[in-house]
PDB file of C-alpha atoms in Angstrom:
ATOM      1  CA  UNK A   1       0.001  -0.001  -0.009  1.00  0.00           C
ATOM      2  CA  UNK A   2       1.435   3.399  -0.936  1.00  0.00           C
ATOM      3  CA  UNK A   3       0.975   6.613   0.960  1.00  0.00           C
ATOM      4  CA  UNK A   4      -1.377   7.984  -1.702  1.00  0.00           C
ATOM      5  CA  UNK A   5      -3.587   4.869  -1.621  1.00  0.00           C
ATOM      6  CA  UNK A   6      -3.914   4.721   2.154  1.00  0.00           C
ATOM      7  CA  UNK A   7      -7.595   5.054   3.141  1.00  0.00           C
ATOM      8  CA  UNK A   8      -8.558   8.017   5.277  1.00  0.00           C
ATOM      9  CA  UNK A   9      -9.749   7.283   8.810  1.00  0.00           C
ATOM     10  CA  UNK A  10     -13.527   6.874   8.986  1.00  0.00           C
ATOM     11  CA  UNK A  11     -15.368  10.067   9.824  1.00  0.00           C
ATOM     12  CA  UNK A  12     -19.053  10.584  10.447  1.00  0.00           C
ATOM     13  CA  UNK A  13     -19.619  14.054   9.094  1.00  0.00           C
ATOM     14  CA  UNK A  14     -18.859  15.775   5.808  1.00  0.00           C
ATOM     15  CA  UNK A  15     -16.273  18.245   7.079  1.00  0.00           C
ATOM     16  CA  UNK A  16     -14.417  15.733   9.249  1.00  0.00           C
ATOM     17  CA  UNK A  17     -14.181  13.411   6.251  1.00  0.00           C
ATOM     18  CA  UNK A  18     -12.830  16.246   4.066  1.00  0.00           C
ATOM     19  CA  UNK A  19     -10.229  17.227   6.706  1.00  0.00           C
ATOM     20  CA  UNK A  20      -8.923  13.674   7.176  1.00  0.00           C
ATOM     21  CA  UNK A  21      -8.922  12.860   3.441  1.00  0.00           C
ATOM     22  CA  UNK A  22      -6.958  16.039   2.781  1.00  0.00           C
ATOM     23  CA  UNK A  23      -4.529  15.421   5.617  1.00  0.00           C
ATOM     24  CA  UNK A  24      -3.597  11.913   4.414  1.00  0.00           C
ATOM     25  CA  UNK A  25      -2.293  13.150   1.052  1.00  0.00           C
ATOM     26  CA  UNK A  26      -0.067  15.992  -0.182  1.00  0.00           C
ATOM     27  CA  UNK A  27      -1.493  19.247   1.158  1.00  0.00           C
ATOM     28  CA  UNK A  28      -1.468  22.674  -0.410  1.00  0.00           C
ATOM     29  CA  UNK A  29      -4.145  24.651   1.407  1.00  0.00           C
ATOM     30  CA  UNK A  30      -6.100  23.061   4.237  1.00  0.00           C
ATOM     31  CA  UNK A  31      -7.953  26.302   4.922  1.00  0.00           C
ATOM     32  CA  UNK A  32      -9.387  26.393   1.405  1.00  0.00           C
ATOM     33  CA  UNK A  33     -10.490  22.749   1.666  1.00  0.00           C
ATOM     34  CA  UNK A  34     -12.313  23.375   4.963  1.00  0.00           C
ATOM     35  CA  UNK A  35     -13.965  26.602   3.797  1.00  0.00           C
ATOM     36  CA  UNK A  36     -15.280  24.832   0.685  1.00  0.00           C
ATOM     37  CA  UNK A  37     -16.481  21.867   2.719  1.00  0.00           C
ATOM     38  CA  UNK A  38     -18.189  23.981   5.435  1.00  0.00           C
ATOM     39  CA  UNK A  39     -19.958  26.131   2.833  1.00  0.00           C
ATOM     40  CA  UNK A  40     -21.274  22.958   1.182  1.00  0.00           C
ATOM     41  CA  UNK A  41     -22.298  21.418   4.530  1.00  0.00           C
ATOM     42  CA  UNK A  42     -23.949  24.602   5.888  1.00  0.00           C
ATOM     43  CA  UNK A  43     -25.211  26.568   2.844  1.00  0.00           C
ATOM     44  CA  UNK A  44     -27.648  28.712   4.902  1.00  0.00           C
ATOM     45  CA  UNK A  45     -25.098  29.835   7.517  1.00  0.00           C
ATOM     46  CA  UNK A  46     -22.550  32.630   7.359  1.00  0.00           C
ATOM     47  CA  UNK A  47     -18.911  31.455   7.703  1.00  0.00           C
ATOM     48  CA  UNK A  48     -16.183  33.536   9.340  1.00  0.00           C
ATOM     49  CA  UNK A  49     -12.600  32.253   9.578  1.00  0.00           C
ATOM     50  CA  UNK A  50     -10.761  33.448  12.680  1.00  0.00           C
ATOM     51  CA  UNK A  51      -7.064  32.692  13.447  1.00  0.00           C
ATOM     52  CA  UNK A  52      -6.679  31.412  17.011  1.00  0.00           C
ATOM     53  CA  UNK A  53      -3.725  33.779  17.524  1.00  0.00           C
ATOM     54  CA  UNK A  54      -6.048  36.756  16.860  1.00  0.00           C
ATOM     55  CA  UNK A  55      -9.138  35.795  18.882  1.00  0.00           C
ATOM     56  CA  UNK A  56      -9.192  32.845  21.296  1.00  0.00           C
ATOM     57  CA  UNK A  57     -12.828  31.764  21.376  1.00  0.00           C
ATOM     58  CA  UNK A  58     -11.937  28.644  23.385  1.00  0.00           C
ATOM     59  CA  UNK A  59     -10.122  30.657  26.086  1.00  0.00           C
ATOM     60  CA  UNK A  60     -13.019  33.124  26.121  1.00  0.00           C
ATOM     61  CA  UNK A  61     -15.484  30.284  26.730  1.00  0.00           C
ATOM     62  CA  UNK A  62     -13.216  28.631  29.360  1.00  0.00           C
ATOM     63  CA  UNK A  63     -13.168  31.948  31.207  1.00  0.00           C
ATOM     64  CA  UNK A  64     -16.935  31.663  31.573  1.00  0.00           C
ATOM     65  CA  UNK A  65     -18.015  34.237  28.957  1.00  0.00           C
ATOM     66  CA  UNK A  66     -19.710  31.689  26.660  1.00  0.00           C
ATOM     67  CA  UNK A  67     -20.890  28.117  26.753  1.00  0.00           C
ATOM     68  CA  UNK A  68     -18.915  25.580  24.721  1.00  0.00           C
ATOM     69  CA  UNK A  69     -19.620  21.884  24.143  1.00  0.00           C
ATOM     70  CA  UNK A  70     -18.212  19.326  21.703  1.00  0.00           C
ATOM     71  CA  UNK A  71     -20.855  18.201  19.222  1.00  0.00           C
ATOM     72  CA  UNK A  72     -18.779  15.734  17.203  1.00  0.00           C
ATOM     73  CA  UNK A  73     -17.875  12.181  18.105  1.00  0.00           C
ATOM     74  CA  UNK A  74     -14.372  11.296  19.276  1.00  0.00           C
ATOM     75  CA  UNK A  75     -13.879   9.516  15.934  1.00  0.00           C
ATOM     76  CA  UNK A  76     -14.390  12.850  14.126  1.00  0.00           C
ATOM     77  CA  UNK A  77     -11.921  14.660  16.386  1.00  0.00           C
ATOM     78  CA  UNK A  78      -8.107  14.765  16.268  1.00  0.00           C
ATOM     79  CA  UNK A  79      -6.150  15.344  19.488  1.00  0.00           C
ATOM     80  CA  UNK A  80      -2.583  14.914  20.692  1.00  0.00           C
ATOM     81  CA  UNK A  81      -1.572  13.820  24.176  1.00  0.00           C
ATOM     82  CA  UNK A  82       1.313  15.889  25.551  1.00  0.00           C
ATOM     83  CA  UNK A  83       3.496  15.902  28.627  1.00  0.00           C
ATOM     84  CA  UNK A  84       3.424  19.220  30.504  1.00  0.00           C
ATOM     85  CA  UNK A  85       6.526  19.692  32.644  1.00  0.00           C
ATOM     86  CA  UNK A  86       6.040  21.209  36.108  1.00  0.00           C
ATOM     87  CA  UNK A  87       6.521  24.923  36.603  1.00  0.00           C
ATOM     88  CA  UNK A  88       8.927  24.080  39.398  1.00  0.00           C
ATOM     89  CA  UNK A  89      10.478  20.816  40.622  1.00  0.00           C
ATOM     90  CA  UNK A  90      11.512  22.218  43.987  1.00  0.00           C
ATOM     91  CA  UNK A  91       8.445  20.774  45.721  1.00  0.00           C
ATOM     92  CA  UNK A  92       8.535  17.395  43.948  1.00  0.00           C
ATOM     93  CA  UNK A  93       6.095  18.253  41.162  1.00  0.00           C
ATOM     94  CA  UNK A  94       6.409  15.728  38.344  1.00  0.00           C
ATOM     95  CA  UNK A  95       4.328  17.331  35.602  1.00  0.00           C
ATOM     96  CA  UNK A  96       1.039  16.340  34.014  1.00  0.00           C
ATOM     97  CA  UNK A  97      -0.562  15.196  30.786  1.00  0.00           C
ATOM     98  CA  UNK A  98      -2.588  17.525  28.583  1.00  0.00           C
ATOM     99  CA  UNK A  99      -4.604  17.185  25.419  1.00  0.00           C
ATOM    100  CA  UNK A 100      -3.974  19.396  22.387  1.00  0.00           C
ATOM    101  CA  UNK A 101      -6.904  19.762  20.028  1.00  0.00           C
ATOM    102  CA  UNK A 102      -5.986  19.598  16.335  1.00  0.00           C
ATOM    103  CA  UNK A 103      -9.464  19.248  14.803  1.00  0.00           C
ATOM    104  CA  UNK A 104     -12.933  19.332  16.328  1.00  0.00           C
ATOM    105  CA  UNK A 105     -16.507  20.637  16.152  1.00  0.00           C
ATOM    106  CA  UNK A 106     -18.258  22.530  18.933  1.00  0.00           C
ATOM    107  CA  UNK A 107     -21.418  24.429  19.809  1.00  0.00           C
ATOM    108  CA  UNK A 108     -20.717  27.840  21.269  1.00  0.00           C
ATOM    109  CA  UNK A 109     -23.556  29.641  23.067  1.00  0.00           C
ATOM    110  CA  UNK A 110     -23.118  33.366  23.606  1.00  0.00           C
ATOM    111  CA  UNK A 111     -25.921  35.815  24.570  1.00  0.00           C
ATOM    112  CA  UNK A 112     -28.614  33.279  23.624  1.00  0.00           C
ATOM    113  CA  UNK A 113     -27.183  32.772  20.148  1.00  0.00           C
ATOM    114  CA  UNK A 114     -25.688  29.448  19.077  1.00  0.00           C
ATOM    115  CA  UNK A 115     -22.700  29.190  16.792  1.00  0.00           C
ATOM    116  CA  UNK A 116     -21.165  26.094  15.205  1.00  0.00           C
ATOM    117  CA  UNK A 117     -17.419  26.320  15.772  1.00  0.00           C
ATOM    118  CA  UNK A 118     -14.801  24.160  14.127  1.00  0.00           C
ATOM    119  CA  UNK A 119     -11.133  24.278  15.085  1.00  0.00           C
ATOM    120  CA  UNK A 120      -8.440  22.998  12.720  1.00  0.00           C
ATOM    121  CA  UNK A 121      -4.680  22.914  12.633  1.00  0.00           C
ATOM    122  CA  UNK A 122      -4.136  24.121   9.054  1.00  0.00           C
ATOM    123  CA  UNK A 123      -0.369  23.832   8.852  1.00  0.00           C
ATOM    124  CA  UNK A 124       0.514  22.678   5.350  1.00  0.00           C
ATOM    125  CA  UNK A 125       3.781  21.026   4.369  1.00  0.00           C
ATOM    126  CA  UNK A 126       6.359  19.196   6.426  1.00  0.00           C
ATOM    127  CA  UNK A 127       7.831  22.035   8.523  1.00  0.00           C
ATOM    128  CA  UNK A 128       6.533  23.080  11.926  1.00  0.00           C
ATOM    129  CA  UNK A 129       6.264  26.752  10.999  1.00  0.00           C
ATOM    130  CA  UNK A 130       4.205  28.673  10.460  1.00  0.00           C
ATOM    131  CA  UNK A 131       1.766  27.235  12.929  1.00  0.00           C
ATOM    132  CA  UNK A 132      -1.738  28.076  11.716  1.00  0.00           C
ATOM    133  CA  UNK A 133      -4.726  27.136  13.788  1.00  0.00           C
ATOM    134  CA  UNK A 134      -8.047  28.520  12.580  1.00  0.00           C
ATOM    135  CA  UNK A 135     -11.518  28.661  14.095  1.00  0.00           C
ATOM    136  CA  UNK A 136     -14.433  28.444  11.650  1.00  0.00           C
ATOM    137  CA  UNK A 137     -17.498  30.229  13.045  1.00  0.00           C
ATOM    138  CA  UNK A 138     -20.877  29.435  11.453  1.00  0.00           C
ATOM    139  CA  UNK A 139     -23.941  31.472  12.321  1.00  0.00           C
ATOM    140  CA  UNK A 140     -27.135  32.835  10.723  1.00  0.00           C
ATOM    141  CA  UNK A 141     -26.056  36.468  11.237  1.00  0.00           C
ATOM    142  CA  UNK A 142     -22.940  38.429  10.318  1.00  0.00           C
ATOM    143  CA  UNK A 143     -23.843  41.094  12.904  1.00  0.00           C
ATOM    144  CA  UNK A 144     -24.017  38.674  15.838  1.00  0.00           C
ATOM    145  CA  UNK A 145     -20.788  36.980  14.754  1.00  0.00           C
ATOM    146  CA  UNK A 146     -19.042  40.335  14.593  1.00  0.00           C
ATOM    147  CA  UNK A 147     -20.356  41.261  18.070  1.00  0.00           C
ATOM    148  CA  UNK A 148     -19.040  37.966  19.459  1.00  0.00           C
ATOM    149  CA  UNK A 149     -15.653  38.413  17.782  1.00  0.00           C
ATOM    150  CA  UNK A 150     -15.284  41.992  19.043  1.00  0.00           C
ATOM    151  CA  UNK A 151     -15.986  40.958  22.655  1.00  0.00           C
ATOM    152  CA  UNK A 152     -13.802  37.871  22.502  1.00  0.00           C
ATOM    153  CA  UNK A 153     -11.060  39.865  20.761  1.00  0.00           C
ATOM    154  CA  UNK A 154     -11.063  42.483  23.530  1.00  0.00           C
ATOM    155  CA  UNK A 155     -10.857  39.682  26.085  1.00  0.00           C
ATOM    156  CA  UNK A 156      -8.044  37.924  24.161  1.00  0.00           C
ATOM    157  CA  UNK A 157      -5.934  41.107  23.995  1.00  0.00           C
ATOM    158  CA  UNK A 158      -6.068  41.941  27.736  1.00  0.00           C
ATOM    159  CA  UNK A 159      -4.175  40.444  30.676  1.00  0.00           C
ATOM    160  CA  UNK A 160      -5.952  37.921  32.919  1.00  0.00           C
ATOM    161  CA  UNK A 161      -3.691  37.432  35.934  1.00  0.00           C
ATOM    162  CA  UNK A 162      -0.694  36.958  33.606  1.00  0.00           C
ATOM    163  CA  UNK A 163       2.561  38.841  33.617  1.00  0.00           C
ATOM    164  CA  UNK A 164       4.149  39.802  30.327  1.00  0.00           C
ATOM    165  CA  UNK A 165       7.950  39.732  30.337  1.00  0.00           C
ATOM    166  CA  UNK A 166       9.915  41.552  27.641  1.00  0.00           C
ATOM    167  CA  UNK A 167      13.621  41.046  26.983  1.00  0.00           C
TER     168      UNK A 167
END
């Protein structure tokens, strides 16, 4: 069996299938594949693509400003398991395990409006950079999406008990 003839992992929804099929072969533009697939799957919804580095909708929801729940099956999701070293080893801390989401589908509830939210690692090629993780926001209204993005963008760009250190 050659790399090009390897079957894609089974996926239960249209966009998951497109992502995994695209990721098992030479890639040129994952973002374009997902936009095309989402527009076909949700023709009556408005699609907005939001880089995670610009607006962190997942962090915004984790902070309690919106509801967020996975609406795909684990078979349609792609995650990595990672070791997280301890901040300090002085007190015997040994670290922990974390999960890094690479592809998934969620329902985001903000101000009584529901949004379908996909997250995808869209890095193309064999190098690690640039890292490109996009969020795909689907909703019936451009205005409500823009309001959500403005609020989440303000939240993303402010400090939340962090300390910025500049060299």
